mmCIF file of C-alpha atoms in Angstrom:
data_model
loop_
_atom_site.group_PDB
_atom_site.id
_atom_site.type_symbol
_atom_site.label_atom_id
_atom_site.label_comp_id
_atom_site.label_asym_id
_atom_site.label_seq_id
_atom_site.Cartn_x
_atom_site.Cartn_y
_atom_site.Cartn_z
ATOM 1 C CA MET A 22 95.987 81.033 103.349
ATOM 2 C CA GLN A 23 97.361 77.790 101.900
ATOM 3 C CA GLY A 24 97.205 77.673 98.142
ATOM 4 C CA SER A 25 97.358 81.466 97.920
ATOM 5 C CA THR A 26 98.747 82.904 94.683
ATOM 6 C CA ARG A 27 99.694 86.200 96.296
ATOM 7 C CA ARG A 28 103.047 87.396 95.029
ATOM 8 C CA MET A 29 105.756 87.690 97.671
ATOM 9 C CA GLY A 30 106.561 91.323 98.436
ATOM 10 C CA VAL A 31 109.793 92.932 99.538
ATOM 11 C CA MET A 32 110.178 94.320 103.054
ATOM 12 C CA THR A 33 112.188 97.534 103.261
ATOM 13 C CA ASP A 34 113.166 99.500 106.361
ATOM 14 C CA VAL A 35 110.000 101.539 105.800
ATOM 15 C CA HIS A 36 107.817 98.429 106.032
ATOM 16 C CA ARG A 37 109.718 97.014 108.983
ATOM 17 C CA ARG A 38 109.445 100.201 111.039
ATOM 18 C CA PHE A 39 105.761 100.518 110.174
ATOM 19 C CA LEU A 40 105.134 96.942 111.289
ATOM 20 C CA GLN A 41 107.039 97.438 114.538
ATOM 21 C CA LEU A 42 105.108 100.590 115.418
ATOM 22 C CA LEU A 43 101.749 98.986 114.565
ATOM 23 C CA MET A 44 102.612 96.083 116.880
ATOM 24 C CA THR A 45 103.393 98.582 119.637
ATOM 25 C CA HIS A 46 100.019 100.328 119.282
ATOM 26 C CA GLY A 47 97.963 97.133 118.907
ATOM 27 C CA VAL A 48 95.236 98.781 116.837
ATOM 28 C CA LEU A 49 95.002 102.118 115.010
ATOM 29 C CA GLU A 50 92.372 104.029 113.087
ATOM 30 C CA GLU A 51 92.965 104.488 109.368
ATOM 31 C CA TRP A 52 93.932 108.152 109.595
ATOM 32 C CA ASP A 53 96.578 107.242 112.186
ATOM 33 C CA VAL A 54 97.828 104.343 110.055
ATOM 34 C CA LYS A 55 98.318 106.738 107.130
ATOM 35 C CA ARG A 56 100.149 109.169 109.404
ATOM 36 C CA LEU A 57 102.357 106.316 110.595
ATOM 37 C CA GLN A 58 103.089 105.295 107.021
ATOM 38 C CA ARG A 59 104.162 108.835 106.075
ATOM 39 C CA HIS A 60 106.361 109.004 109.179
ATOM 40 C CA CYS A 61 108.147 105.785 108.220
ATOM 41 C CA TYR A 62 108.814 107.056 104.700
ATOM 42 C CA LYS A 63 110.112 110.322 106.110
ATOM 43 C CA VAL A 64 112.555 108.502 108.403
ATOM 44 C CA HIS A 65 113.852 105.860 105.987
ATOM 45 C CA ASP A 66 113.101 106.896 102.411
ATOM 46 C CA ARG A 67 112.281 110.577 102.271
ATOM 47 C CA ASN A 68 112.463 110.847 98.474
ATOM 48 C CA ALA A 69 110.330 107.817 97.675
ATOM 49 C CA THR A 70 106.723 108.042 96.549
ATOM 50 C CA VAL A 71 104.388 106.952 99.333
ATOM 51 C CA ASP A 72 102.545 103.805 98.235
ATOM 52 C CA LYS A 73 98.783 103.604 98.317
ATOM 53 C CA LEU A 74 97.930 102.286 101.792
ATOM 54 C CA GLU A 75 96.165 99.184 100.465
ATOM 55 C CA ASP A 76 99.173 98.259 98.296
ATOM 56 C CA PHE A 77 101.571 99.023 101.142
ATOM 57 C CA ILE A 78 99.737 96.710 103.557
ATOM 58 C CA ASN A 79 99.246 93.986 100.934
ATOM 59 C CA ASN A 80 102.990 94.004 100.371
ATOM 60 C CA ILE A 81 103.645 93.481 104.094
ATOM 61 C CA ASN A 82 100.974 90.790 104.334
ATOM 62 C CA SER A 83 102.495 88.843 101.451
ATOM 63 C CA VAL A 84 105.703 88.546 103.481
ATOM 64 C CA LEU A 85 103.911 87.731 106.744
ATOM 65 C CA GLU A 86 101.676 85.100 105.148
ATOM 66 C CA SER A 87 104.011 82.173 105.850
ATOM 67 C CA LEU A 88 104.101 83.225 109.524
ATOM 68 C CA TYR A 89 100.283 83.162 109.779
ATOM 69 C CA ILE A 90 100.256 86.832 110.711
ATOM 70 C CA GLU A 91 98.293 89.516 108.908
ATOM 71 C CA ILE A 92 97.529 93.220 109.113
ATOM 72 C CA LYS A 93 93.749 93.082 109.146
ATOM 73 C CA ARG A 94 91.284 95.870 108.425
ATOM 74 C CA GLY A 95 87.999 96.245 110.277
ATOM 75 C CA VAL A 96 85.576 98.977 111.316
ATOM 76 C CA THR A 97 84.361 100.365 114.620
ATOM 77 C CA GLU A 98 80.866 99.078 115.332
ATOM 78 C CA ASP A 99 79.261 102.352 116.361
ATOM 79 C CA ASP A 100 80.257 104.599 113.467
ATOM 80 C CA GLY A 101 82.148 102.498 110.914
ATOM 81 C CA ARG A 102 85.577 104.127 111.276
ATOM 82 C CA PRO A 103 88.225 101.909 109.572
ATOM 83 C CA ILE A 104 90.772 100.346 111.932
ATOM 84 C CA TYR A 105 93.849 98.163 111.439
ATOM 85 C CA ALA A 106 95.473 95.591 113.704
ATOM 86 C CA LEU A 107 98.188 92.960 113.424
ATOM 87 C CA VAL A 108 96.395 89.629 113.854
ATOM 88 C CA ASN A 109 97.891 86.230 114.685
ATOM 89 C CA LEU A 110 95.924 83.850 112.466
ATOM 90 C CA ALA A 111 97.448 80.730 113.991
ATOM 91 C CA THR A 112 96.079 81.512 117.454
ATOM 92 C CA THR A 113 92.443 82.553 117.516
ATOM 93 C CA SER A 114 91.629 82.057 121.185
ATOM 94 C CA ILE A 115 91.981 84.297 124.218
ATOM 95 C CA SER A 116 95.404 82.703 124.799
ATOM 96 C CA LYS A 117 96.890 85.302 122.432
ATOM 97 C CA MET A 118 96.502 87.756 125.342
ATOM 98 C CA ALA A 119 98.585 85.505 127.624
ATOM 99 C CA THR A 120 101.762 87.568 127.328
ATOM 100 C CA ASP A 121 100.062 90.599 128.882
ATOM 101 C CA PHE A 122 97.714 89.081 131.465
ATOM 102 C CA ALA A 123 97.786 86.469 134.246
ATOM 103 C CA GLU A 124 95.647 83.318 134.196
ATOM 104 C CA ASN A 125 92.920 84.720 136.446
ATOM 105 C CA GLU A 126 92.861 87.952 134.428
ATOM 106 C CA LEU A 127 92.389 85.984 131.207
ATOM 107 C CA ASP A 128 89.573 84.055 132.843
ATOM 108 C CA LEU A 129 87.926 87.354 133.826
ATOM 109 C CA PHE A 130 88.097 88.468 130.197
ATOM 110 C CA ARG A 131 86.652 85.137 129.087
ATOM 111 C CA LYS A 132 83.684 85.511 131.439
ATOM 112 C CA ALA A 133 83.173 89.144 130.415
ATOM 113 C CA LEU A 134 83.225 88.049 126.775
ATOM 114 C CA GLU A 135 80.588 85.416 127.446
ATOM 115 C CA LEU A 136 78.329 87.952 129.179
ATOM 116 C CA ILE A 137 78.729 90.371 126.273
ATOM 117 C CA ILE A 138 78.010 87.764 123.608
ATOM 118 C CA ASP A 139 74.970 86.368 125.447
ATOM 119 C CA SER A 140 73.435 89.790 126.109
ATOM 120 C CA GLU A 141 70.784 91.203 123.778
ATOM 121 C CA THR A 142 72.558 94.556 123.468
ATOM 122 C CA GLY A 143 76.192 93.416 123.279
ATOM 123 C CA PHE A 144 77.126 94.985 126.628
ATOM 124 C CA GLY A 145 77.941 93.486 130.014
ATOM 125 C CA SER A 146 77.516 95.589 133.136
ATOM 126 C CA SER A 147 80.501 96.039 135.434
ATOM 127 C CA THR A 148 78.357 94.766 138.312
ATOM 128 C CA ASN A 149 77.575 91.497 136.573
ATOM 129 C CA ILE A 150 81.190 90.999 135.536
ATOM 130 C CA LEU A 151 82.547 91.719 139.017
ATOM 131 C CA ASN A 152 80.064 89.287 140.542
ATOM 132 C CA LEU A 153 81.914 86.484 138.729
ATOM 133 C CA VAL A 154 85.280 86.967 140.466
ATOM 134 C CA ASP A 155 84.649 84.080 142.855
ATOM 135 C CA GLN A 156 84.445 81.728 139.861
ATOM 136 C CA LEU A 157 87.834 82.662 138.373
ATOM 137 C CA LYS A 158 90.593 80.137 137.822
ATOM 138 C CA GLY A 159 94.033 80.611 139.339
ATOM 139 C CA LYS A 160 94.884 83.168 141.999
ATOM 140 C CA LYS A 161 91.999 84.662 143.990
ATOM 141 C CA MET A 162 90.927 88.132 142.890
ATOM 142 C CA ARG A 163 89.073 90.752 144.895
ATOM 143 C CA LYS A 164 86.463 92.960 143.230
ATOM 144 C CA LYS A 165 88.704 96.002 143.602
ATOM 145 C CA GLU A 166 91.456 94.177 141.736
ATOM 146 C CA ALA A 167 88.970 93.040 139.106
ATOM 147 C CA GLU A 168 87.946 96.660 138.507
ATOM 148 C CA GLN A 169 91.595 97.514 137.824
ATOM 149 C CA VAL A 170 91.943 94.560 135.457
ATOM 150 C CA LEU A 171 88.864 95.696 133.517
ATOM 151 C CA GLN A 172 90.534 99.080 133.094
ATOM 152 C CA LYS A 173 93.654 97.307 131.815
ATOM 153 C CA PHE A 174 91.490 95.631 129.194
ATOM 154 C CA VAL A 175 90.180 99.062 128.203
ATOM 155 C CA GLN A 176 93.663 100.616 128.105
ATOM 156 C CA ASN A 177 94.965 97.742 125.963
ATOM 157 C CA LYS A 178 92.002 98.143 123.607
ATOM 158 C CA TRP A 179 90.342 94.796 124.257
ATOM 159 C CA LEU A 180 87.220 96.315 125.811
ATOM 160 C CA ILE A 181 85.312 99.593 125.570
ATOM 161 C CA GLU A 182 83.550 101.077 128.587
ATOM 162 C CA LYS A 183 80.382 103.123 128.200
ATOM 163 C CA GLU A 184 78.544 104.370 131.282
ATOM 164 C CA GLY A 185 79.534 101.451 133.488
ATOM 165 C CA GLU A 186 79.002 98.799 130.822
ATOM 166 C CA PHE A 187 81.585 96.986 128.731
ATOM 167 C CA THR A 188 81.624 95.769 125.143
ATOM 168 C CA LEU A 189 84.326 94.491 122.809
ATOM 169 C CA HIS A 190 86.801 96.870 121.236
ATOM 170 C CA GLY A 191 87.328 96.593 117.490
ATOM 171 C CA ARG A 192 90.727 95.049 118.218
ATOM 172 C CA ALA A 193 89.128 92.138 120.081
ATOM 173 C CA ILE A 194 86.622 91.606 117.270
ATOM 174 C CA LEU A 195 89.381 91.611 114.635
ATOM 175 C CA GLU A 196 91.621 89.219 116.546
ATOM 176 C CA MET A 197 88.982 86.897 118.006
ATOM 177 C CA GLU A 198 86.243 86.771 115.381
ATOM 178 C CA GLN A 199 86.927 83.152 114.449
ATOM 179 C CA TYR A 200 87.144 82.112 118.105
ATOM 180 C CA ILE A 201 83.853 83.870 118.906
ATOM 181 C CA ARG A 202 82.060 82.296 115.938
ATOM 182 C CA GLU A 203 83.306 78.816 116.862
ATOM 183 C CA THR A 204 82.814 79.103 120.631
ATOM 184 C CA TYR A 205 79.379 80.754 120.656
ATOM 185 C CA PRO A 206 77.684 79.506 117.450
ATOM 186 C CA ASP A 207 74.185 79.723 118.931
ATOM 187 C CA ALA A 208 74.598 83.132 120.550
ATOM 188 C CA VAL A 209 76.727 85.013 118.041
ATOM 189 C CA LYS A 210 74.995 87.646 115.919
ATOM 190 C CA ILE A 211 75.894 88.527 112.336
ATOM 191 C CA CYS A 212 75.218 91.810 110.530
ATOM 192 C CA ASN A 213 72.626 91.014 107.876
ATOM 193 C CA ILE A 214 73.926 93.789 105.644
ATOM 194 C CA CYS A 215 77.735 93.354 105.585
ATOM 195 C CA HIS A 216 77.828 89.880 107.258
ATOM 196 C CA SER A 217 80.474 90.923 109.778
ATOM 197 C CA LEU A 218 80.405 89.833 113.402
ATOM 198 C CA LEU A 219 77.802 91.895 115.287
ATOM 199 C CA ILE A 220 78.373 92.601 118.980
ATOM 200 C CA GLN A 221 76.447 95.801 119.725
ATOM 201 C CA VAL A 222 72.756 95.528 118.783
ATOM 202 C CA PRO A 223 70.970 98.921 118.735
ATOM 203 C CA ALA A 224 67.596 99.299 120.439
ATOM 204 C CA GLY A 225 64.730 98.257 118.192
ATOM 205 C CA GLN A 226 66.828 95.666 116.374
ATOM 206 C CA GLY A 227 66.007 92.492 118.224
ATOM 207 C CA THR A 228 67.092 89.278 116.572
ATOM 208 C CA GLY A 229 63.452 88.471 115.860
ATOM 209 C CA ALA A 230 62.790 91.814 114.142
ATOM 210 C CA HIS A 231 60.287 91.890 111.299
ATOM 211 C CA HIS A 232 60.066 94.404 108.491
ATOM 212 C CA TRP A 233 57.058 95.760 106.666
ATOM 213 C CA ALA A 234 56.702 94.861 103.017
ATOM 214 C CA LEU A 235 54.265 95.344 100.181
ATOM 215 C CA GLY A 236 52.729 92.267 98.667
ATOM 216 C CA SER A 237 52.711 91.837 94.899
ATOM 217 C CA ARG A 238 49.140 93.183 94.821
ATOM 218 C CA GLY A 239 49.842 96.085 97.140
ATOM 219 C CA SER A 240 48.729 94.424 100.350
ATOM 220 C CA VAL A 241 50.741 95.151 103.483
ATOM 221 C CA GLN A 242 52.306 92.293 105.370
ATOM 222 C CA VAL A 243 55.014 91.634 107.937
ATOM 223 C CA LEU A 244 57.772 89.461 106.580
ATOM 224 C CA PRO A 245 59.057 86.521 108.625
ATOM 225 C CA GLY A 246 62.619 86.608 109.897
ATOM 226 C CA ILE A 247 63.987 84.813 106.864
ATOM 227 C CA LEU A 248 63.558 87.982 104.810
ATOM 228 C CA ALA A 249 64.186 90.507 107.569
ATOM 229 C CA LEU A 250 67.434 92.468 107.381
ATOM 230 C CA GLY A 251 67.746 93.301 111.084
ATOM 231 C CA PRO A 252 69.803 93.160 113.182
ATOM 232 C CA ALA A 253 72.720 95.042 111.652
ATOM 233 C CA LEU A 254 75.701 97.160 112.588
ATOM 234 C CA PRO A 255 74.748 100.770 113.439
ATOM 235 C CA HIS A 256 76.891 102.237 110.666
ATOM 236 C CA CYS A 257 75.398 99.783 108.155
ATOM 237 C CA TRP A 258 71.894 101.029 109.023
ATOM 238 C CA ARG A 259 73.053 104.621 108.571
ATOM 239 C CA ILE A 260 74.383 104.056 105.067
ATOM 240 C CA LEU A 261 71.240 102.251 103.915
ATOM 241 C CA PRO A 262 69.039 105.311 103.225
ATOM 242 C CA GLN A 263 71.343 106.532 100.424
ATOM 243 C CA GLU A 264 71.467 103.074 98.885
ATOM 244 C CA LEU A 265 67.713 102.817 99.118
ATOM 245 C CA ALA A 266 67.248 106.185 97.492
ATOM 246 C CA GLU A 267 69.362 105.027 94.551
ATOM 247 C CA ALA A 268 67.246 101.874 94.285
ATOM 248 C CA ILE A 269 63.857 103.629 94.217
ATOM 249 C CA SER A 270 62.138 103.208 90.879
ATOM 250 C CA GLN A 271 60.654 106.303 89.236
ATOM 251 C CA ASP A 272 57.814 104.213 87.838
ATOM 252 C CA VAL A 273 56.641 100.947 89.385
ATOM 253 C CA SER A 274 53.862 99.703 87.093
ATOM 254 C CA GLY A 275 52.660 103.281 86.718
ATOM 255 C CA HIS A 276 52.005 103.900 90.416
ATOM 256 C CA LEU A 277 53.049 102.932 93.939
ATOM 257 C CA PRO A 278 50.635 100.862 96.023
ATOM 258 C CA THR A 279 49.436 102.193 99.351
ATOM 259 C CA VAL A 280 52.124 101.774 101.999
ATOM 260 C CA PRO A 281 51.973 102.021 105.798
ATOM 261 C CA ARG A 282 52.702 105.479 107.208
ATOM 262 C CA ARG A 283 56.356 105.811 108.143
ATOM 263 C CA ASP A 284 55.530 106.957 111.660
ATOM 264 C CA ALA A 285 53.575 103.715 112.110
ATOM 265 C CA LEU A 286 56.556 101.526 111.293
ATOM 266 C CA PRO A 287 58.893 100.012 113.882
ATOM 267 C CA PRO A 288 62.371 101.612 114.089
ATOM 268 C CA SER A 289 64.853 100.447 111.462
ATOM 269 C CA SER A 290 62.234 99.045 109.085
ATOM 270 C CA LEU A 291 62.483 98.414 105.383
ATOM 271 C CA VAL A 292 59.574 98.773 102.976
ATOM 272 C CA LEU A 293 59.918 96.435 100.020
ATOM 273 C CA LEU A 294 57.931 95.986 96.835
ATOM 274 C CA LEU A 295 57.614 92.276 96.039
ATOM 275 C CA GLY A 296 57.377 91.805 92.291
ATOM 276 C CA SER A 297 58.085 89.215 89.639
ATOM 277 C CA LYS A 298 61.731 90.302 89.496
ATOM 278 C CA GLY A 299 62.210 89.970 93.247
ATOM 279 C CA PRO A 300 61.946 92.483 96.123
ATOM 280 C CA ARG A 301 62.656 96.131 95.400
ATOM 281 C CA LEU A 302 63.716 98.481 98.192
ATOM 282 C CA LEU A 303 61.393 101.464 98.541
ATOM 283 C CA TYR A 304 62.387 103.284 101.694
ATOM 284 C CA PHE A 305 63.951 102.974 105.090
ATOM 285 C CA SER A 306 62.407 103.956 108.415
ATOM 286 C CA GLN A 307 64.631 105.420 111.165
ATOM 287 C CA GLU A 308 64.038 106.638 114.690
ATOM 288 C CA GLY A 309 63.732 110.386 115.034
#
């Protein structure tokens, strides 16, 4: 943030109310943020033209910059819905949750986070998390109490629960991305398509995934990991087929070489044509 040339904005009552309400909610989806913005205009400046959301938030961020606070945009991992949260850039660790949770509760979150990051799927089972209560710092915690604390994490949008397993909420990813990258450099996963932090890894996208490709003479080979695109965020995989379709060439040297049957490919595979001008995306293989 230092050395930024961003022009300082002006905070009106509309901006201040918006900021206060966003702080109250912690994190909101984009449609709700837009609704909140319209509400604030209606209350404080009914006759004004509602700014474009991006410009509106940039204006607020230009004022907050000196305080090392920022309204940050992210996406939900499962389906790519845009979300917004107010992030404290000066404090990247779990300590930013200290105002809402006791020391032993923070330690429970820390251990749950470690289980989630170290897992292949990005989920930690409630059983495994609860089995760690005897290792917590501070006041002793019974498993029943730990179950209630886990629900507090869910209610405060730090964790998401799915069928007895927990993963990080988008809010936690937005606020703790730097901390996670620095604390777990060997375990952290990165989306190879958008380069965002990757917590949930869909089945069939192991970190050692390979992808089929066509050699320059039409021979089929499996590329080593250095050229593989998996793993990736689920919503990134879903948007790839359209991008691939746009990249398909109508005429590749007059004909397409023989390619492996799609039903013979592993899930989430890319077929590439390796030519003198670099790899060209041909098609994308999905489950189902």
